[in-house]
PDB file of C-alpha atoms and ligand atoms in Angstrom:
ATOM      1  CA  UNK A   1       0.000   0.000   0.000  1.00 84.00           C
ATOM      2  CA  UNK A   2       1.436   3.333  -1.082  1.00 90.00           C
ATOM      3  CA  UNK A   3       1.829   5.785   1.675  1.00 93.00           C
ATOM      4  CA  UNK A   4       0.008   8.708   1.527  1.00 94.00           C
ATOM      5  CA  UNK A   5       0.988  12.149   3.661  1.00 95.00           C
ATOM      6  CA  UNK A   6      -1.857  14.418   4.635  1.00 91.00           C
ATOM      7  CA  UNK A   7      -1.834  17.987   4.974  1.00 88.00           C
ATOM      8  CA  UNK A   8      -4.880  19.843   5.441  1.00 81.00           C
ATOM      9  CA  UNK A   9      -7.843  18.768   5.130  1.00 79.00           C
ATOM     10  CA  UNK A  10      -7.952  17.836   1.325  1.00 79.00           C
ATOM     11  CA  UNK A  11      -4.820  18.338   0.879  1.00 87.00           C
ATOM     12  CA  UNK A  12      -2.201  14.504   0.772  1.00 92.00           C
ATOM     13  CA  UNK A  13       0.956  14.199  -0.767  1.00 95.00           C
ATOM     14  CA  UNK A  14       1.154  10.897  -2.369  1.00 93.00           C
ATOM     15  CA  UNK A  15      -1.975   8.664  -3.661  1.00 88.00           C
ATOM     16  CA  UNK A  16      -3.788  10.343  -6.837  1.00 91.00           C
ATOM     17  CA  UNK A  17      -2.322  14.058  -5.452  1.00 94.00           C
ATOM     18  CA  UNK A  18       0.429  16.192  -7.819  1.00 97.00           C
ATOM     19  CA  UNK A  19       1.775  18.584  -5.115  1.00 97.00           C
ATOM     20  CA  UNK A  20       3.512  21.550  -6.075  1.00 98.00           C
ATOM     21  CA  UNK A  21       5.574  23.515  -3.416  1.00 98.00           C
ATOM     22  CA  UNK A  22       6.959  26.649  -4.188  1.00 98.00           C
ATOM     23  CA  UNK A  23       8.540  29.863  -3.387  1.00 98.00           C
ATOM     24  CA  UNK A  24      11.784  31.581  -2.448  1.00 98.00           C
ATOM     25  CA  UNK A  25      15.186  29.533  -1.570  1.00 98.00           C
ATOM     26  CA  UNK A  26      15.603  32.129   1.335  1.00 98.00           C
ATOM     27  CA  UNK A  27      13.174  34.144   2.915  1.00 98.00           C
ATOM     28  CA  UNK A  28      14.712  37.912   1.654  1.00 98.00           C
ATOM     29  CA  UNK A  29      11.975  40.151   2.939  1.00 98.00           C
ATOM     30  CA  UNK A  30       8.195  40.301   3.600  1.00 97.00           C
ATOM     31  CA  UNK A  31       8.073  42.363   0.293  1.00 97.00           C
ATOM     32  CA  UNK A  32      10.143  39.641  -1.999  1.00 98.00           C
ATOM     33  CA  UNK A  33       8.519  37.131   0.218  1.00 98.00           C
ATOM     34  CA  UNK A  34       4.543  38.175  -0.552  1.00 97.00           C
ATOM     35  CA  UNK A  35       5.152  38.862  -3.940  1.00 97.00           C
ATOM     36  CA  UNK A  36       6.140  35.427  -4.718  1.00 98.00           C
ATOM     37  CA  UNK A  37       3.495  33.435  -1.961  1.00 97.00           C
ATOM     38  CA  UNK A  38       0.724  35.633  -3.683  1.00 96.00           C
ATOM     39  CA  UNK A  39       2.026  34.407  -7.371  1.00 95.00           C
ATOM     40  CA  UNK A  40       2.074  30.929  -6.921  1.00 96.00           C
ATOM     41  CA  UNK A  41      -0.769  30.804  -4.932  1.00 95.00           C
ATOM     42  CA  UNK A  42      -2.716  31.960  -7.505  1.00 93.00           C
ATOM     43  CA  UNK A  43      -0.809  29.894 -10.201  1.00 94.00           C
ATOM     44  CA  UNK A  44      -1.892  26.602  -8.021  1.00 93.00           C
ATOM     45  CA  UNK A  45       0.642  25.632  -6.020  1.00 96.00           C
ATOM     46  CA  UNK A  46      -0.392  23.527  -3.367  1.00 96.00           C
ATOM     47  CA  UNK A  47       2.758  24.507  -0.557  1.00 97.00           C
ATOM     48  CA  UNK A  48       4.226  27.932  -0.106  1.00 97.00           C
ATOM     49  CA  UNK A  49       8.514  26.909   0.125  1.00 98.00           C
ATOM     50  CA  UNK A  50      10.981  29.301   1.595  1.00 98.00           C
ATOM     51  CA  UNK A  51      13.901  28.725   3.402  1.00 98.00           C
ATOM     52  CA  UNK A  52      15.441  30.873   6.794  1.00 98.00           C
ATOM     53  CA  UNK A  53      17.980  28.220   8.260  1.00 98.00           C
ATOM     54  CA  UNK A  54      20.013  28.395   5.101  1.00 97.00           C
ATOM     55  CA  UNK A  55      22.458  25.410   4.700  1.00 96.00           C
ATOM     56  CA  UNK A  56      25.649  27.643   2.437  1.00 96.00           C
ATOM     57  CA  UNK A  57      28.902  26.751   1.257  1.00 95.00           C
ATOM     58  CA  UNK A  58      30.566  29.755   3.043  1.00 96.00           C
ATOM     59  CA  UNK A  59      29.778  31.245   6.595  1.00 96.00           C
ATOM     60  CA  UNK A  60      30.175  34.247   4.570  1.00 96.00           C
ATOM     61  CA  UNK A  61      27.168  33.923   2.564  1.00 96.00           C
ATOM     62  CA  UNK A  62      23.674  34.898   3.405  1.00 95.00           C
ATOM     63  CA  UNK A  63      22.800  32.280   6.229  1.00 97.00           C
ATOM     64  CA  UNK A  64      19.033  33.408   6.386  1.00 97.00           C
ATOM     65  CA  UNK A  65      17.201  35.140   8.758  1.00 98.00           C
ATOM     66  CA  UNK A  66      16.488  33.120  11.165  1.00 97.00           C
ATOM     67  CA  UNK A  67      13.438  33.159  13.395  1.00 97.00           C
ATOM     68  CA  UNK A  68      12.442  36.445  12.162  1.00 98.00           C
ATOM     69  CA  UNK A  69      12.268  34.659   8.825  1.00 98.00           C
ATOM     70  CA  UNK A  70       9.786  32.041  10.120  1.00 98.00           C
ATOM     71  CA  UNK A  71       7.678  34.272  11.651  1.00 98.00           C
ATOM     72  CA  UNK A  72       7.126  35.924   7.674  1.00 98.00           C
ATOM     73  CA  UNK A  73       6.900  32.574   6.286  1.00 98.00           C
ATOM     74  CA  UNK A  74       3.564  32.113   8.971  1.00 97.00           C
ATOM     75  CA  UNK A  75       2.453  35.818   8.074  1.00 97.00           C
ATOM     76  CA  UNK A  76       2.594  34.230   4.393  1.00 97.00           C
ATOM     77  CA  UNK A  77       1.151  31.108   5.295  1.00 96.00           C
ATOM     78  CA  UNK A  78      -1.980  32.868   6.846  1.00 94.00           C
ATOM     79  CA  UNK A  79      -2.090  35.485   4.047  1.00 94.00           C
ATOM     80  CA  UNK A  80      -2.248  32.805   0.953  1.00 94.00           C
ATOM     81  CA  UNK A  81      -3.593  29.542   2.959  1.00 92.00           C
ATOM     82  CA  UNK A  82      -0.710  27.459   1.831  1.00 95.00           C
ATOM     83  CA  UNK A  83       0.942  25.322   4.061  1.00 95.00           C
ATOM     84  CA  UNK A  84       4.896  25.983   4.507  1.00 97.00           C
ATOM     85  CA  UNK A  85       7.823  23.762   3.880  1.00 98.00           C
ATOM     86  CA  UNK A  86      10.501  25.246   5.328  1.00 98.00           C
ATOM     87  CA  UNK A  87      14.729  23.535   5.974  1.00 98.00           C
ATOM     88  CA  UNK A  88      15.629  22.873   9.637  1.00 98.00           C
ATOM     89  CA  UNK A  89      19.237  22.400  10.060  1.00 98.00           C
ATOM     90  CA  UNK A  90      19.787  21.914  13.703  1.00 98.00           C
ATOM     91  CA  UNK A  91      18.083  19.270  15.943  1.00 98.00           C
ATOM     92  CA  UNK A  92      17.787  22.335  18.836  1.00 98.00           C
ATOM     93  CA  UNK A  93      15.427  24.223  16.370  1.00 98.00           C
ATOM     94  CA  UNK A  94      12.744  21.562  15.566  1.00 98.00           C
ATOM     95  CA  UNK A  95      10.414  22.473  17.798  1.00 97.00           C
ATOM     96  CA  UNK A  96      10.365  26.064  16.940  1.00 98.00           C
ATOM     97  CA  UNK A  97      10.297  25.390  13.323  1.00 98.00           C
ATOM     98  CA  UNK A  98       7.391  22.658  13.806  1.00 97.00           C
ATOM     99  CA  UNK A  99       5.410  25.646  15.664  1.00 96.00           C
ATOM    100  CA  UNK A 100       5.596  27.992  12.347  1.00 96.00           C
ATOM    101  CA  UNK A 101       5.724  25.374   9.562  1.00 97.00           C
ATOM    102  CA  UNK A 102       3.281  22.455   8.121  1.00 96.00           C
ATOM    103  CA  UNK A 103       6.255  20.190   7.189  1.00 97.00           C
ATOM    104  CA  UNK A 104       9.733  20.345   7.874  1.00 98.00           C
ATOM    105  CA  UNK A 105      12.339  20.103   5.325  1.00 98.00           C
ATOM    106  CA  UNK A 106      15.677  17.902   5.874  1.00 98.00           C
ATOM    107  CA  UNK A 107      18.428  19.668   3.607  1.00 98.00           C
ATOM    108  CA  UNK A 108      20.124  16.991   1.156  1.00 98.00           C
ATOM    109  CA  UNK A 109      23.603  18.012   3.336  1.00 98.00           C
ATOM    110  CA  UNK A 110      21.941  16.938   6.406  1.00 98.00           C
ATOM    111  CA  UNK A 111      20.393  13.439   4.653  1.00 98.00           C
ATOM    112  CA  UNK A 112      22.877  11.525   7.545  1.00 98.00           C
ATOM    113  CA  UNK A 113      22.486  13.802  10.355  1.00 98.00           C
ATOM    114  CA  UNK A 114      21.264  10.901  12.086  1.00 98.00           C
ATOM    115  CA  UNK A 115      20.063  13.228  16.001  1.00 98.00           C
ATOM    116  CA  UNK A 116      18.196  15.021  13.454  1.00 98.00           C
ATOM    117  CA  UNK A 117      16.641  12.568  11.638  1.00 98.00           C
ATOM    118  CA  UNK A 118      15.909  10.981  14.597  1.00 98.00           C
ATOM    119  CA  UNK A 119      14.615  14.824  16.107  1.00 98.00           C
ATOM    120  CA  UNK A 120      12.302  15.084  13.389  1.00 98.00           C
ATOM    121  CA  UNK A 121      10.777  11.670  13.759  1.00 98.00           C
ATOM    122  CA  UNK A 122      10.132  12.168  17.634  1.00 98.00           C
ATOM    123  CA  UNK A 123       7.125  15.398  16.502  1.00 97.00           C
ATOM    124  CA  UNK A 124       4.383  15.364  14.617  1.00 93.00           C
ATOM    125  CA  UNK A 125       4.573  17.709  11.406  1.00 96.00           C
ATOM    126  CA  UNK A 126       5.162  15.598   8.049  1.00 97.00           C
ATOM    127  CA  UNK A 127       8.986  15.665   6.824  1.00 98.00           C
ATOM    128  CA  UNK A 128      10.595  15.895   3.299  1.00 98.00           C
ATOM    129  CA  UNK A 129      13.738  14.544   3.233  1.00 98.00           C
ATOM    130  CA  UNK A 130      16.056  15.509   0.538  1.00 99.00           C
ATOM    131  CA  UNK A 131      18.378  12.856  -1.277  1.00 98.00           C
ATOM    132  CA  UNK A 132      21.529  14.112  -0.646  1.00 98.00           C
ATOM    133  CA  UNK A 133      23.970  14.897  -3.405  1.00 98.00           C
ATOM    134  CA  UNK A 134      26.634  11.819  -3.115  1.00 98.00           C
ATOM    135  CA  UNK A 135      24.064   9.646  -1.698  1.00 98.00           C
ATOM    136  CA  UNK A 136      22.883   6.246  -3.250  1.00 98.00           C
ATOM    137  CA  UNK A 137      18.783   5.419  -3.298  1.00 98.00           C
ATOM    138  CA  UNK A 138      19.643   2.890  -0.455  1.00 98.00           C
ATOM    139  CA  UNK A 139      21.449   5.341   1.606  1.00 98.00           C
ATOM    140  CA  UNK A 140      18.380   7.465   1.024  1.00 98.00           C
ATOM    141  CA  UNK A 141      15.832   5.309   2.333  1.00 98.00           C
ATOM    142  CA  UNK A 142      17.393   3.659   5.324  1.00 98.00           C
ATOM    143  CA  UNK A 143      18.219   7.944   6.501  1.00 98.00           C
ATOM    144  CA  UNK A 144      14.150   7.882   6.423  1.00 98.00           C
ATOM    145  CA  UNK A 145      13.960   4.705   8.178  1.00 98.00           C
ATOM    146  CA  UNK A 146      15.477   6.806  11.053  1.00 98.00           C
ATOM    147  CA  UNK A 147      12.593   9.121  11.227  1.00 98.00           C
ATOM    148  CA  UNK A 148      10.242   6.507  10.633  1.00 98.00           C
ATOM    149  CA  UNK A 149      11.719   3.995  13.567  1.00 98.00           C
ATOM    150  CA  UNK A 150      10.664   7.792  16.119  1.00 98.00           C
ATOM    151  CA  UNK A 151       6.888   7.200  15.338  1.00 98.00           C
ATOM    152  CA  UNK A 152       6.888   9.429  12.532  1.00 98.00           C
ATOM    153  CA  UNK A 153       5.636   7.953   9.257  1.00 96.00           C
ATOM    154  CA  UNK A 154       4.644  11.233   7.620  1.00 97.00           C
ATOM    155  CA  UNK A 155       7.878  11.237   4.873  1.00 98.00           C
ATOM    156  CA  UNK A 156       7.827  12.410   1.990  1.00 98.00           C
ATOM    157  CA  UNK A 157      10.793  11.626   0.350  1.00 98.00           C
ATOM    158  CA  UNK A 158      12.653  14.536  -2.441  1.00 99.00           C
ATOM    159  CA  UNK A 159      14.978  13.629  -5.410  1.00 99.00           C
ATOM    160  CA  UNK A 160      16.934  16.991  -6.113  1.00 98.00           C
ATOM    161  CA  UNK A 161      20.380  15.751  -8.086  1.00 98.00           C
ATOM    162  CA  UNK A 162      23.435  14.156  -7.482  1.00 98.00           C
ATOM    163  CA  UNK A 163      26.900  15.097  -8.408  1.00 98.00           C
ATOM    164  CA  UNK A 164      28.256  14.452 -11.581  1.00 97.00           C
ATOM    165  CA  UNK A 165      31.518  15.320 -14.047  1.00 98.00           C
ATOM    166  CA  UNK A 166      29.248  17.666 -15.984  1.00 97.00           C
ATOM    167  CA  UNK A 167      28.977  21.271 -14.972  1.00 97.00           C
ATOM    168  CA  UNK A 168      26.834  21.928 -17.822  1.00 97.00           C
ATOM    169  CA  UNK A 169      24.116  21.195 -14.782  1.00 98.00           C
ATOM    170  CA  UNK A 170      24.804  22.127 -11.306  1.00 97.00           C
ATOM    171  CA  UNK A 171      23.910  18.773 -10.355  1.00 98.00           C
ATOM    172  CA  UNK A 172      22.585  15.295 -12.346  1.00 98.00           C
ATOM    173  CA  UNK A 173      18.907  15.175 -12.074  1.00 98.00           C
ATOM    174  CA  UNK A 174      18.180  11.416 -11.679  1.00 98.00           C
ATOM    175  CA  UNK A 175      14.430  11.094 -12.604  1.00 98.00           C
ATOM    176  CA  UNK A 176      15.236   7.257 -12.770  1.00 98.00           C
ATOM    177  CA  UNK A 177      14.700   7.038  -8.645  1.00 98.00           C
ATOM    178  CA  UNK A 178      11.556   7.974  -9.038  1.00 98.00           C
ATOM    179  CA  UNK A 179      10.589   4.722 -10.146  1.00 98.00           C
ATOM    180  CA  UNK A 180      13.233   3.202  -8.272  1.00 98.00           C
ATOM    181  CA  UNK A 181      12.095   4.272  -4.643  1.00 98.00           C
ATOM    182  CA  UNK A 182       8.713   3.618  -5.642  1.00 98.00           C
ATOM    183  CA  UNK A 183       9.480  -0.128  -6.251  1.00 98.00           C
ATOM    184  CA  UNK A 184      11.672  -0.154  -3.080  1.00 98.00           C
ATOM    185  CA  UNK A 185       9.502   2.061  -1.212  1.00 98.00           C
ATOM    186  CA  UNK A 186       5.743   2.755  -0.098  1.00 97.00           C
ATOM    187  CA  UNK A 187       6.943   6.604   0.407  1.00 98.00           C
ATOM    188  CA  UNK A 188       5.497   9.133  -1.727  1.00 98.00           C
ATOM    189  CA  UNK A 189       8.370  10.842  -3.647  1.00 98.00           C
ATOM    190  CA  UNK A 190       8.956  14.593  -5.220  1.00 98.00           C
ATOM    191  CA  UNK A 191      11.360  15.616  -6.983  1.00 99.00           C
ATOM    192  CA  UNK A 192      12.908  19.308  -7.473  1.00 99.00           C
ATOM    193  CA  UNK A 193      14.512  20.792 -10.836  1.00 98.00           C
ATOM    194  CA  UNK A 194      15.651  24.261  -9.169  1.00 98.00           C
ATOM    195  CA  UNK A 195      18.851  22.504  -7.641  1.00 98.00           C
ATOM    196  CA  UNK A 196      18.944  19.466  -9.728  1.00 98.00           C
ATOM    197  CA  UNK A 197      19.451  21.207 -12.873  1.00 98.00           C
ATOM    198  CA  UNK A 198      20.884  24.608 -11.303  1.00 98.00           C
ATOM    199  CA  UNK A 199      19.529  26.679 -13.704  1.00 98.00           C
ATOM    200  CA  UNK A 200      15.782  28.456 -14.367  1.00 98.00           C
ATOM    201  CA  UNK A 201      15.292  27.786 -18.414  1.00 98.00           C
ATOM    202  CA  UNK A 202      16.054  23.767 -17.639  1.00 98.00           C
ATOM    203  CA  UNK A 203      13.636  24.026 -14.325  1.00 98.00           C
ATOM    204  CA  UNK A 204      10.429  23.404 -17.014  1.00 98.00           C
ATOM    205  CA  UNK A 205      11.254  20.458 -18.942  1.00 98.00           C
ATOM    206  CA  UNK A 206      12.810  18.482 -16.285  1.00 98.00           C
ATOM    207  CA  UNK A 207       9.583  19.289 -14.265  1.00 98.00           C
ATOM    208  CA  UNK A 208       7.481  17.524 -16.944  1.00 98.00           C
ATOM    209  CA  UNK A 209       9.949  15.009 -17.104  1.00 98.00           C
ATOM    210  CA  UNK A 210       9.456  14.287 -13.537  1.00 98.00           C
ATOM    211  CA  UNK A 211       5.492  14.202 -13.304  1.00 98.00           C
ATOM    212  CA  UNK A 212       5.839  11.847 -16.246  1.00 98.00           C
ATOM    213  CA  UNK A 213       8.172   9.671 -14.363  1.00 98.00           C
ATOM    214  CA  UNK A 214       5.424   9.449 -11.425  1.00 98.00           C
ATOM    215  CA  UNK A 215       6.669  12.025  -9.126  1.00 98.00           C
ATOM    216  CA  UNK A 216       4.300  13.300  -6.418  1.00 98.00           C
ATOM    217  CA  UNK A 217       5.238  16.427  -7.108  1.00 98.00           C
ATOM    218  CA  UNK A 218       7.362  19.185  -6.917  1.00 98.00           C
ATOM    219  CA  UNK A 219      10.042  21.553  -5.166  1.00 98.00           C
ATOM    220  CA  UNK A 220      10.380  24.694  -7.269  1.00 98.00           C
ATOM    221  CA  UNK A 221      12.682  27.728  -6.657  1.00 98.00           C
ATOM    222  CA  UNK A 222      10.741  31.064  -7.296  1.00 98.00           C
ATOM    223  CA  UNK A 223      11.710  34.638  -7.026  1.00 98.00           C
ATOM    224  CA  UNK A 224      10.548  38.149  -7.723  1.00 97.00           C
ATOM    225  CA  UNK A 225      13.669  39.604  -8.521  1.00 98.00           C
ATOM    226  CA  UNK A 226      16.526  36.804  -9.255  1.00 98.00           C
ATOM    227  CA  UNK A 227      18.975  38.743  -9.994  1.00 98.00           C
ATOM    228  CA  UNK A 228      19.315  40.221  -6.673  1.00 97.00           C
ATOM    229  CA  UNK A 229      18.908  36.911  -4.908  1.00 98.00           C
ATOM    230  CA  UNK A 230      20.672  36.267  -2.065  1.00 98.00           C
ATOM    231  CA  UNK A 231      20.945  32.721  -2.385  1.00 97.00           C
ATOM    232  CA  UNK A 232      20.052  30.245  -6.285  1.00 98.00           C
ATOM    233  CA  UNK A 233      19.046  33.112  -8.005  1.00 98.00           C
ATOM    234  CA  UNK A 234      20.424  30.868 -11.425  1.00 98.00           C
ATOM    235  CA  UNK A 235      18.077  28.607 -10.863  1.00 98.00           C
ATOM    236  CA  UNK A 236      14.521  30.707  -9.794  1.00 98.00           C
ATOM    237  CA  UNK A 237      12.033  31.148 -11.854  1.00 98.00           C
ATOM    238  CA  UNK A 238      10.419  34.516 -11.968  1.00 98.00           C
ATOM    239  CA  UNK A 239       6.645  34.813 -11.162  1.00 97.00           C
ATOM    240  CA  UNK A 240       5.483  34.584 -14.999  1.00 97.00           C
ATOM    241  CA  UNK A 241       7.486  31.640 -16.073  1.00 98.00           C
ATOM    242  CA  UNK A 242       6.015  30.144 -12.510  1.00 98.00           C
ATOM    243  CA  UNK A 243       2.453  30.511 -13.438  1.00 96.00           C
ATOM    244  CA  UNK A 244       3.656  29.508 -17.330  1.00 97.00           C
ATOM    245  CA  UNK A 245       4.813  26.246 -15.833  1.00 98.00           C
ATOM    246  CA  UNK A 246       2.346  25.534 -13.494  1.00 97.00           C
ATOM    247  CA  UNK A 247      -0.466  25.852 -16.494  1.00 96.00           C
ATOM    248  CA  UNK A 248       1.237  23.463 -18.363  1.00 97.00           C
ATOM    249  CA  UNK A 249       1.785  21.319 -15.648  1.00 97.00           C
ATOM    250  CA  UNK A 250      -1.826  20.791 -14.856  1.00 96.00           C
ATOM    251  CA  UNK A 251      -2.968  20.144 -18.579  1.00 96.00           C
ATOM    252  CA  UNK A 252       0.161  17.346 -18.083  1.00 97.00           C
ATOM    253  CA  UNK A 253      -0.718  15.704 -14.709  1.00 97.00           C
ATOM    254  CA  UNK A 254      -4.290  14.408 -15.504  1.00 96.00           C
ATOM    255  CA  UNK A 255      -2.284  12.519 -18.727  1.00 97.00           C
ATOM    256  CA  UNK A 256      -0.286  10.919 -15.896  1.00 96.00           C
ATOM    257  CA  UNK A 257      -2.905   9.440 -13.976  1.00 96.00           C
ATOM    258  CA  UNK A 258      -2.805  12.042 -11.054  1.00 96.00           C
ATOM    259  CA  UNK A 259      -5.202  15.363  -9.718  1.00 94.00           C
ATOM    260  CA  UNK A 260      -3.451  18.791  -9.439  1.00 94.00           C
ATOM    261  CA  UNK A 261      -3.751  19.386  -5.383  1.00 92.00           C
ATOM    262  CA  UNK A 262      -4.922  22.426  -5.249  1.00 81.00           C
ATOM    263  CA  UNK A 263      -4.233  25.121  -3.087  1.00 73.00           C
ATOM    264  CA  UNK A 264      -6.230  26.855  -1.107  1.00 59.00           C
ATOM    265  CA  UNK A 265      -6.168  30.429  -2.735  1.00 46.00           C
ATOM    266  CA  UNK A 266      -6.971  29.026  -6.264  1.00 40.00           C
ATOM    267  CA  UNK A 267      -9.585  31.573  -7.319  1.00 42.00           C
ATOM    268  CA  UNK A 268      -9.282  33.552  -4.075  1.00 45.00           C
ATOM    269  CA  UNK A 269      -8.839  37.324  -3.976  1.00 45.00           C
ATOM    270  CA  UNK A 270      -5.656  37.901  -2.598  1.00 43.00           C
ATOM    271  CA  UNK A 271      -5.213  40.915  -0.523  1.00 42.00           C
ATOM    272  CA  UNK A 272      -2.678  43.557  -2.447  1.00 40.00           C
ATOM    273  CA  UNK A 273       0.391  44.691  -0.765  1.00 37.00           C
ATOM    274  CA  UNK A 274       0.595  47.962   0.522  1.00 33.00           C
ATOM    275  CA  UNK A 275       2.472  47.874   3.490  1.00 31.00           C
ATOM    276  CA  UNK A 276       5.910  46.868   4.330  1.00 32.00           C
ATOM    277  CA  UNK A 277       6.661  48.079   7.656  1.00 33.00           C
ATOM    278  CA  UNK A 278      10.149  46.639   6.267  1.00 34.00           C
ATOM    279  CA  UNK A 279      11.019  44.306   8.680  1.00 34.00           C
ATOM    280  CA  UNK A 280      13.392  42.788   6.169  1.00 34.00           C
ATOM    281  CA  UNK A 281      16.514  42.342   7.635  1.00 32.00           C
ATOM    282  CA  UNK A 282      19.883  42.617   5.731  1.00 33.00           C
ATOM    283  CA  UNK A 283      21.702  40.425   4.565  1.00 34.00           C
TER     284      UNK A 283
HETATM  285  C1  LIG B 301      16.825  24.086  -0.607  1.00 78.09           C
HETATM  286  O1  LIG B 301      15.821  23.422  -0.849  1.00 78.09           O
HETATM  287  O2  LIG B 301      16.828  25.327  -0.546  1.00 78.09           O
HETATM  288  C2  LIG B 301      18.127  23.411  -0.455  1.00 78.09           C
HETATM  289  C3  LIG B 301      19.137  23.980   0.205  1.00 78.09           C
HETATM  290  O3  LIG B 301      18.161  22.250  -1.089  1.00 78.09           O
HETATM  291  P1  LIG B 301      19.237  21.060  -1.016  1.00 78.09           P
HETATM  292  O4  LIG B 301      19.291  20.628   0.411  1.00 78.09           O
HETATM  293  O5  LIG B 301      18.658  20.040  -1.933  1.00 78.09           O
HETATM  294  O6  LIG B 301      20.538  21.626  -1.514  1.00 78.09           O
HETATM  295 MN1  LIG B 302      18.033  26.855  -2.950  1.00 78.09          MN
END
């Protein structure tokens, strides 16, 4: 029996559902931030996505902002109706981020962090854990038999590339695990272009390519303004090319044998912004 992760009411990952999550990498600023959870809202997405506990290559980079950050990502959450998915790096912030966020992402660098796979199995939000870049399928799903063996069998699992020879990609996309987990697995599966390709024009066709391959669904990278991203602006879409894709995608995903998820602000007037008290913090 396949596994199937619920929400909301309505609202499962796995089963007959195509779940699309989407939104920043990094929470900027409540302007950036609303501007995005207000596009793909209305394009259909199913999860709002943004990240505050940023995992980066250098302590010098933009590390995200933190609580502050979560406490926008609720504002949004509130604001559009979606649900959040947002990283938690450190076992010592579960809690808090469970108190802000519907499910709680585990980054593909912390895939082995075995006291926080273990954290995140001992509450009650849903998880996505994130394959992570050197690691084999196996490797993959024994890390989410470690959240599983807590009590927690909410996982949804999230194929985002692994690390090749070619840097015409940032990473290698490997659609084939979709169909490998599946056979090896009863855990519903997503799989996310934005890193696994590294770049926004290739985000589209490899996100076709992955709801024909029987993904779940899907982790997309969204932002207003890429250019001035603080973190995978290469690999955002910008609002248009969102709602673009996510057209296509639901003429696609009824071919495949699934039902577009909806979210909740499909049709729904969304309040306009007109104030930004600017609690955006710099980076
Ligand atoms: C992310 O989703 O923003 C992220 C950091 O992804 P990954 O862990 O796959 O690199
Ligand atoms: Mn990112």
């Amino acid at each position: 029996m396949r596994k199937s992760v619920s929400l909301a009411p309505g609202l499962a990952i796995g089963g007959d559902y195509f779940v699309v999550m989407a939104g920043p990498c990094a929470v900027e600023t409540r302007e950036l931030l609303f501007t995005v959870a207000d596009t793909v809202a209305a394009a259909g997405a199913a999860v709002l996505r943004g990240g505050v506990f940023k995992p980066r290559t250098s302590p010098k980079s933009f590390q995200g902002l933190g609580e502050s950050g979560l406490l926008l990502l609720a504002e949004a959450s509130r604001r559009t109706g979606l649900p959040v998915v947002t990283e938690v790096m450190d076992p010592r912030d579960v809690n808090l981020v469970a108190e802000h966020a519907a499910i709680l992402q585990v980054g593909s660098r912390n895939m082995q962090n075995f006291p926080l796979l273990r954290e995140v199995g001992r509450q009650r939000r849903p998880v996505l854990l994130k394959r992570g870049a050197a690691a084999t399928i196996d490797e993959l799903l024994h890390a989410a038999e470690y959240i599983l063996q807590e009590g927690n069998d909410n996982v949804v699992l999230c194929e985002r590339g692994v690390r090749g020879f070619d840097p015409a990609t940032r990473y290698v996309l490997d659609l084939a695990a979709v169909p490998v987990i599946k056979q090896r697995s009863p855990l519903p599966v997503i799989v996310d272009p934005s890193h696994g390709t590294g770049e926004a024009s290739l985000v589209p066709a490899m996100a076709r390519a992955a709801a024909a391959a029987g993904a779940d669904g899907l982790l997309i990278e969204v932002h207003a303004q890429p250019e001035i991203a603080l973190s995978d602006g290469k690999q955002a879409l910008r609002p248009a090319e969102f709602a673009q894709l996510a057209a296509e995608l639901r003429r696609l995903v009824p071919l495949v044998g699934k039902r577009w998820a909806r979210g909740a602000a499909v049709g729904a007037d969304l309040p306009t912004i007109d104030t930004f008290d600017d609690q955006a913090i710099a980076p």
